[in-house]
Coordinates of C-alpha atoms in Angstrom, one line a residue:
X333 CA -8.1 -18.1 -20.1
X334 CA -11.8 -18.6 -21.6
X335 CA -12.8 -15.2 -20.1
X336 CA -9.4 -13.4 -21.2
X337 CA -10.2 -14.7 -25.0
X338 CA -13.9 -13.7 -24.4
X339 CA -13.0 -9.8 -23.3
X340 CA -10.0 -9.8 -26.1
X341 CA -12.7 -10.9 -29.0
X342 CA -14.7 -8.0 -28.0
X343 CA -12.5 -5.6 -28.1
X344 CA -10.4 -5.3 -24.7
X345 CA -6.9 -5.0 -24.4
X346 CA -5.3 -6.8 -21.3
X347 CA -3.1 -4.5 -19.0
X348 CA 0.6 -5.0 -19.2
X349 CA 1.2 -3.6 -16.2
X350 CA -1.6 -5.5 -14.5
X351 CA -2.8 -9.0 -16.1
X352 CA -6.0 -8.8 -14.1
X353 CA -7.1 -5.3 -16.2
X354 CA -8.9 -4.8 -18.8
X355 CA -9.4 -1.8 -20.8
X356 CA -11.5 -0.9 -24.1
X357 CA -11.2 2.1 -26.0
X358 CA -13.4 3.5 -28.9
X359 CA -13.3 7.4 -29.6
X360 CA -14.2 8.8 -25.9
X361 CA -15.9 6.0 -25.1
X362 CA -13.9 4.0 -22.0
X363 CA -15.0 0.7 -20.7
X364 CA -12.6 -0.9 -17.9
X365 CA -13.3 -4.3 -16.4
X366 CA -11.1 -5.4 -13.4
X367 CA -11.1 -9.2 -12.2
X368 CA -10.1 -11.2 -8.9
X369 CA -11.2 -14.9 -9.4
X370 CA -14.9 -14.7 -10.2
X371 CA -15.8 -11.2 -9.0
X372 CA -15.4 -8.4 -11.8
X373 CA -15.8 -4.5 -11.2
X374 CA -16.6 -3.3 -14.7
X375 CA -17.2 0.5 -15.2
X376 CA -16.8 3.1 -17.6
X377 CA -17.8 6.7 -19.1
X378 CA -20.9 5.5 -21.1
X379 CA -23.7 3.6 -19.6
X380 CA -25.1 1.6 -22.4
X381 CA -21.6 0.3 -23.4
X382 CA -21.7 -1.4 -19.6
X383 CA -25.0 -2.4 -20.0
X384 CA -24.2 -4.2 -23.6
X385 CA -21.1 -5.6 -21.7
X386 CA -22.9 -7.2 -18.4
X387 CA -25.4 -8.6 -20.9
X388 CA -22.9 -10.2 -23.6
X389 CA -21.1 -11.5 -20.1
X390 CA -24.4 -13.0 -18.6
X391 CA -25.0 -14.8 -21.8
X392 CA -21.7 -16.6 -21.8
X393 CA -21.0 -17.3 -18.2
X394 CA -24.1 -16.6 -16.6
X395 CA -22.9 -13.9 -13.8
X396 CA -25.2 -12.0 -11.4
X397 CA -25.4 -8.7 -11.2
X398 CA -25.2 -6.8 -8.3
X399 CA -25.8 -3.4 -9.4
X400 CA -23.4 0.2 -8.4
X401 CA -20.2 -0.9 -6.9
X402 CA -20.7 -1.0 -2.7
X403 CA -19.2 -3.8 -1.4
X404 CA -16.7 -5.6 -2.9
X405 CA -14.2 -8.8 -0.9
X406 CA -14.7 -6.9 2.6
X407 CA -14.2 -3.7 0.9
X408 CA -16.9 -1.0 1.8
X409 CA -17.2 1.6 -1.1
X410 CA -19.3 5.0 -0.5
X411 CA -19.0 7.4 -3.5
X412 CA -20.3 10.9 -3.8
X413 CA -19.5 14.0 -6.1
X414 CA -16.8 15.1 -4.3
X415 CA -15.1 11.4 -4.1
X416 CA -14.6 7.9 -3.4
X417 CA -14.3 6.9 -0.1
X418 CA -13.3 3.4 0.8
X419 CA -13.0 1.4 4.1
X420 CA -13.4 -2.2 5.8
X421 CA -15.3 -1.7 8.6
X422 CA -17.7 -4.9 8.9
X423 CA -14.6 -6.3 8.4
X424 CA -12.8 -4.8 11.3
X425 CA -16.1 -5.0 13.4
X426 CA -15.7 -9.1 12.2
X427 CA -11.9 -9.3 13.7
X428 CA -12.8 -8.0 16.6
X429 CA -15.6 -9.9 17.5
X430 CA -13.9 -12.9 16.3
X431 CA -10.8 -12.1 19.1
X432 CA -13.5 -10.7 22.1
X433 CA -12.1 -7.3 21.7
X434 CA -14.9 -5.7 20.5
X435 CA -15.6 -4.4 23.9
X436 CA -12.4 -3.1 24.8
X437 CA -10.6 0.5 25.6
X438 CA -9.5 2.1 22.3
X439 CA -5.5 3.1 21.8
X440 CA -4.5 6.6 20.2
X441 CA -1.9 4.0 18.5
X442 CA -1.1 0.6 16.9
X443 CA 2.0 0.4 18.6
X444 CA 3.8 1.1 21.5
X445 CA 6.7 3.7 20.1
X446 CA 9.0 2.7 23.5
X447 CA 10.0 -0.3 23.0
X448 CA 11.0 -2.4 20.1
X449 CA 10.1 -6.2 19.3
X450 CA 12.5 -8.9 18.7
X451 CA 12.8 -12.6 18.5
X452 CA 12.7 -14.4 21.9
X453 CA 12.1 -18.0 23.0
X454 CA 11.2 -16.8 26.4
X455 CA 7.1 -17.5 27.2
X456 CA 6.9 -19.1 23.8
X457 CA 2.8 -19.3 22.9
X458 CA 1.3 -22.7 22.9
X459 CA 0.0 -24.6 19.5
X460 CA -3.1 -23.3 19.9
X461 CA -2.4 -19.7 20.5
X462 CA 0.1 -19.5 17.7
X463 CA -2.5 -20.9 15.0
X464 CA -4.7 -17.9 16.7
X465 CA -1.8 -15.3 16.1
X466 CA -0.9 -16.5 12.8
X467 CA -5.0 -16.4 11.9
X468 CA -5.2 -12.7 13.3
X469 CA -1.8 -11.6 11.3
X470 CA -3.5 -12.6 8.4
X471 CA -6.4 -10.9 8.7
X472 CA -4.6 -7.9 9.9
X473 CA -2.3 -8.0 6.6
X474 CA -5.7 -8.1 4.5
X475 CA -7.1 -4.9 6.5
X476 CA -3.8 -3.0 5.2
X477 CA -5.5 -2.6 1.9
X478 CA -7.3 0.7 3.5
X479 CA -5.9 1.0 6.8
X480 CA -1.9 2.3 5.9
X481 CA -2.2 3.5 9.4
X482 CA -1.1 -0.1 11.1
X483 CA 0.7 -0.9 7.9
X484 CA 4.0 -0.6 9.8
X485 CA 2.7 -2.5 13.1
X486 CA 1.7 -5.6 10.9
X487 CA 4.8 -5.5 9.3
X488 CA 6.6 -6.3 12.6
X489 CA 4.6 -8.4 14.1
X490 CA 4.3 -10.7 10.5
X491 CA 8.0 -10.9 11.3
X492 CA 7.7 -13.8 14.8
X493 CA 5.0 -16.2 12.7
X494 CA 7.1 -19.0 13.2
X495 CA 7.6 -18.4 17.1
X496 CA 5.0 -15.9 18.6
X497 CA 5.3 -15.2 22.3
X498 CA 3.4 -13.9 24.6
X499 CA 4.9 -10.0 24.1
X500 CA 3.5 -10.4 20.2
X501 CA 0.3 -11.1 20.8
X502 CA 0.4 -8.5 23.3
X503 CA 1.6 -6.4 20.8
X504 CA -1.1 -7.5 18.3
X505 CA -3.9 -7.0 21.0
X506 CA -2.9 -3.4 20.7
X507 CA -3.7 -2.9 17.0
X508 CA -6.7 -4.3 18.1
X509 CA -7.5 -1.4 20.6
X510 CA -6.5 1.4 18.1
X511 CA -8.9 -0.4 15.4
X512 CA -11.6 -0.3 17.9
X513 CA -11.5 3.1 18.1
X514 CA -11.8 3.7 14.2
X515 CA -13.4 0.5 12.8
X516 CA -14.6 3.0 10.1
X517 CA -11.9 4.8 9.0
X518 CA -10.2 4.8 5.1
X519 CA -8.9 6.2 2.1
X520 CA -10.8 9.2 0.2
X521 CA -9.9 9.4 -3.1
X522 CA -10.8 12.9 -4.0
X523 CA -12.9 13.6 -7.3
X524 CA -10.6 16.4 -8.6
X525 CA -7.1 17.7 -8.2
X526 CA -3.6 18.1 -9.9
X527 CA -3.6 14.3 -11.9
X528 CA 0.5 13.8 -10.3
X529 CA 2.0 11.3 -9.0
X530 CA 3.9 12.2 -5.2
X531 CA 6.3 10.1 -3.8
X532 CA 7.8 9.9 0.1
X533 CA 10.6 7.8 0.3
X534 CA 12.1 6.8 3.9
X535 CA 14.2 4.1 5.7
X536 CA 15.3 3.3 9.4
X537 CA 18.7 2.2 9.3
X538 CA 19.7 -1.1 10.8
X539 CA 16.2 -1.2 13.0
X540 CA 15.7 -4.5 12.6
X541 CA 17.7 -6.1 16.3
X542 CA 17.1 -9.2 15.3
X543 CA 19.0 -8.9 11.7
X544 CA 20.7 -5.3 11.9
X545 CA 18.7 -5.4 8.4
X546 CA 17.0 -1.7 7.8
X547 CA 13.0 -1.0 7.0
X548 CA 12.0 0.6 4.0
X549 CA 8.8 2.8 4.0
X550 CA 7.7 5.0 1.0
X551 CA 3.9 5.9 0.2
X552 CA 2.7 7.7 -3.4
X553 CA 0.1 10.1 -4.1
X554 CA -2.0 10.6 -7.2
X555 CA -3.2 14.7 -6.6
X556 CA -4.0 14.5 -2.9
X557 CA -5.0 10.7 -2.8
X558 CA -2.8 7.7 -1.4
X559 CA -3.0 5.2 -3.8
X560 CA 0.5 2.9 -3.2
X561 CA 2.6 2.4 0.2
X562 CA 5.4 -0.1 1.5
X563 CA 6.4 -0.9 4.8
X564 CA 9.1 -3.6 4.5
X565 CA 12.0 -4.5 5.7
X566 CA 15.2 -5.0 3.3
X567 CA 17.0 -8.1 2.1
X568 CA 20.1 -7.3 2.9
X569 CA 22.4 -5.2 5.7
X570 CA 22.9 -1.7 5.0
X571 CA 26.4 -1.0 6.1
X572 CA 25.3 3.1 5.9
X573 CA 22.1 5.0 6.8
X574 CA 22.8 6.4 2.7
X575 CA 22.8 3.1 1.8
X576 CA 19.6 2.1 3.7
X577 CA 18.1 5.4 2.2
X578 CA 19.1 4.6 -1.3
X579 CA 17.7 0.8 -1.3
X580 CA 14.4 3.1 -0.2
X581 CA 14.7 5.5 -3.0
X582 CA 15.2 2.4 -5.3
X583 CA 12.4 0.4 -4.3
X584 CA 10.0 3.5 -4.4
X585 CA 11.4 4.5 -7.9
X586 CA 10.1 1.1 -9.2
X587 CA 6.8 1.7 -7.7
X588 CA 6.7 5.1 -9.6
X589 CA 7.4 3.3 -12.5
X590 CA 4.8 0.7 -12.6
X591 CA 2.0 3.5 -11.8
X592 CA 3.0 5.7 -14.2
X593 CA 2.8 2.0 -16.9
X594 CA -0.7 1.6 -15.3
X595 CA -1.5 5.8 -16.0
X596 CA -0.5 5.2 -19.8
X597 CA -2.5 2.3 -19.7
X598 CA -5.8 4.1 -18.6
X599 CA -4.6 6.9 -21.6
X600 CA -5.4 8.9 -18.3
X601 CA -3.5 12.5 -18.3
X602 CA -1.1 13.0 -15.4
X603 CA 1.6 15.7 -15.2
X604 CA 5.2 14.3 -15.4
X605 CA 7.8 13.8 -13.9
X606 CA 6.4 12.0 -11.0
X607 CA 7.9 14.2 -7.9
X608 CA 10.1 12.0 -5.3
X609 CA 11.0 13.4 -2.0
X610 CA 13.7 11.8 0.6
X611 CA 14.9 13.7 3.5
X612 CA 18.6 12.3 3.3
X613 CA 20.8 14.6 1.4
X614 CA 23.4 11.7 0.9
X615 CA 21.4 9.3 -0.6
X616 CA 20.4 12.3 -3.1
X617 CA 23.8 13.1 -4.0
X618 CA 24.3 9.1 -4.8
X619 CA 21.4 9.6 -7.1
X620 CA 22.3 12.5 -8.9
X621 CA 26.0 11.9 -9.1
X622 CA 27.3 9.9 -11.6
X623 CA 30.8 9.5 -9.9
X624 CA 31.2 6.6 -7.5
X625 CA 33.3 7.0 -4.3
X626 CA 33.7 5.3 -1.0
X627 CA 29.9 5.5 0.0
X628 CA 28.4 4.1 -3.3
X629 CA 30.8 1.2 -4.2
X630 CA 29.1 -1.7 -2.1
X631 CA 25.4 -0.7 -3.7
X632 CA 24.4 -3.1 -6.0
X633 CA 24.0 -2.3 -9.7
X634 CA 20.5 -3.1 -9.9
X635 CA 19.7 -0.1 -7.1
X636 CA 21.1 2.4 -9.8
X637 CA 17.4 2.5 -11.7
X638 CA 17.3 5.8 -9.2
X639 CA 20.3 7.7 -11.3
X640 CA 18.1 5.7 -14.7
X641 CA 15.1 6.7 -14.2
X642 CA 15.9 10.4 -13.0
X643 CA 17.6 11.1 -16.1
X644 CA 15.2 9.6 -18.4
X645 CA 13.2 12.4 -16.4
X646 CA 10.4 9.6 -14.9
X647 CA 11.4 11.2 -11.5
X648 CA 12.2 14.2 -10.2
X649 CA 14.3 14.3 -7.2
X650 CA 13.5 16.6 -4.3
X651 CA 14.8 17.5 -1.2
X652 CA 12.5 17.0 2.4
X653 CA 12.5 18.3 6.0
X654 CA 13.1 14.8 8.5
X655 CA 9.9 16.8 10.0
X656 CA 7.9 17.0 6.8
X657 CA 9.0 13.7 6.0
X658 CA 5.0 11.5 5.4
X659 CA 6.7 7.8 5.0
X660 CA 8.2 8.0 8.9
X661 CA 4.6 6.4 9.6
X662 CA 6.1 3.2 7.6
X663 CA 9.2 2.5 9.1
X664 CA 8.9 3.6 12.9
X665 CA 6.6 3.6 15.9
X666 CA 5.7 7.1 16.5
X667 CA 4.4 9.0 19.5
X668 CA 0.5 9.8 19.5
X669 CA 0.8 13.3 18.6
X670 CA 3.1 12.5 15.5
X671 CA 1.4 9.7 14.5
X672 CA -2.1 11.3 14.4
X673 CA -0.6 14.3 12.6
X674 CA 0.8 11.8 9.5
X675 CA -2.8 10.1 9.6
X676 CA -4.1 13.3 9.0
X677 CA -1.4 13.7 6.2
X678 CA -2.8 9.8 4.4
X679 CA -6.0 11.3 3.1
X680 CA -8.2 8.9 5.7
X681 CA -11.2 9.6 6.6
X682 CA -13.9 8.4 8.8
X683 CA -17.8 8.9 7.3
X684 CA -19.1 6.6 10.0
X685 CA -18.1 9.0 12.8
X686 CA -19.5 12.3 11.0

């Protein structure tokens, strides 16, 4: 609270759209200062105004400066003219040192796309072992923040934290493997392209064999960067695969909404509508249909923002090839070839390997 009135009496406006955002505006002059806790990334298009800043914030709370932005809460940041590129690789190094796997044979995936976890209370793990899974699920869910590549694998395995067995942690050695062979690999956010926001939207119905309850998986692009993606599984049956779809659509609609908040919020210029693509022609024909039949009746109201926001023109609806389709990497396991062909597609990008 004391550093939220400090920031407002000199001139920042807090984010709506993100409490923990800061933004000051005067003529051309931009000053943004982003908080977690007691770490702060402040930057901006005028070098004295951060300068004045640090200084005005050193004399009230006494901070330490650490100079140009490289490592921030296990994140590794490299930036050059042609972009930002952004990993965890001590990190990743760290978890598998921590789990002896640092020597082990590499995997051309995080999970094996033949078989399917599910809840068992066959080979149970022991008290000790579990605390161990739970630890390395945790870190795993942290290493997500770059690595959308095992998004989908965590996701499952977060799934058996109360009872792990033996197949889990199996299954969790795995993701291991595949990190070891890119510890270094992330997101590049590109210096130019078109400033739009691109959205994949996809679901696998009824996947869940535990539950019957169907994943959702959507990922958004701002130009040619990934900057937002979901793996996560509904909370509630889908009785139709359109249905499934349309939760999807409706979950990835909100996220387009709250970027383009946190766009307006930056005053950035970005080219609307955001585009939206899903690869199920029902759920499309839900969306853009305003009469309601036998397939749409059981969908909650609340899952209509789709049909909302498409006609207040947020969103632009589009149709997508099931082989074009970018947010299969978030709802299924994948065969090597596919799955390296949709990492490709992320935007990720190794520096240490080049």
């Amino acid at each position: 609270m004391k550093l939220s009135r400090f920031l407002c009496s000199h001139g920042f406006q807090q984010s709506n759209a993100d409490h923990s955002l800061f933004l000051r505006f005067n003529g051309v002059i931009t000053t943004i200062l982003l908080v977690y806790v007691d770490d702060i990334i402040l930057t901006g298009n005028n070098m004295a105004k951060i300068q004045t800043m640090i200084t005005l914030l050193d004399r009230e709370f006494k901070i330490k400066d650490l100079g140009d932005l490289k490592f921030f809460l296990g994140l590794e940041i490299a930036r050059t003219s042609k972009g930002i590129h952004l990993c965890q690789r001590k990190y990743t190094l760290d978890i598998l040192c921590d789990s002896g796997m640092l020597g082990c044979k590499p995997n051309s995936t995080p999970m094996d796309y033949s078989t399917k976890l599910q809840a068992n209370f066959e080979n149970l793990l022991s008290a000790d072992s579990s605390s161990s899974y739970r630890r390395l699920i945790g870190k795993l869910i942290y290493l997500t923040n770059t690595r959308p590549d095992i998004t989908y694998a965590v996701q499952q395995l977060s799934q058996y934290m109360a009872t792990p067995t033996d197949t889990h942690l199996q299954a969790a050695f795995r993701i291991l493997r595949y990190l070891k062979g890119t510890p270094g690999s992330g997101l590049f956010f590109a210096a130019t392209g078109t400033p739009q926001l691109q959205a994949f939207s996809d679901s696998d119905w009824a996947g869940c064999k535990d539950s019957r309850k169907s994943t959702t998986g959507y990922l958004v692009y701002l130009g040619s960067s990934l900057v937002s993606w979901q793996s996560k599984k509904q909370s509630t049956v889908s009785r139709s695969s359109s249905k499934a779809e349309y939760r999807a659509l409706a979950s990835t609609t909100c996220e387009l909404q709250w970027l383009t908040f946190l766009l307006q919020d930056f005053r950035a210029t970005f080219t609307q509508p955001a585009t939206l693509y899903c690869d199920n022609q029902s759920a499309i024909q839900i969306a853009t249909n305003p009469v309601f039949h036998e397939r749409t009746k059981h969908i909650e109201i609340d899952c209509h923002i789709v049909r909302q926001k498409l006609n207040s023109s947020l969103i632009k609806l589009l149709p997508v090839s099931s082989s074009l389709q970018l947010a299969d990497i978030f709802t299924k396991a994948l065969t090597p070839a596919i799955f390296q062909h949709l990492c490709n597609k992320l935007g990720m990008m190794n520096i240490h390997s080049q």
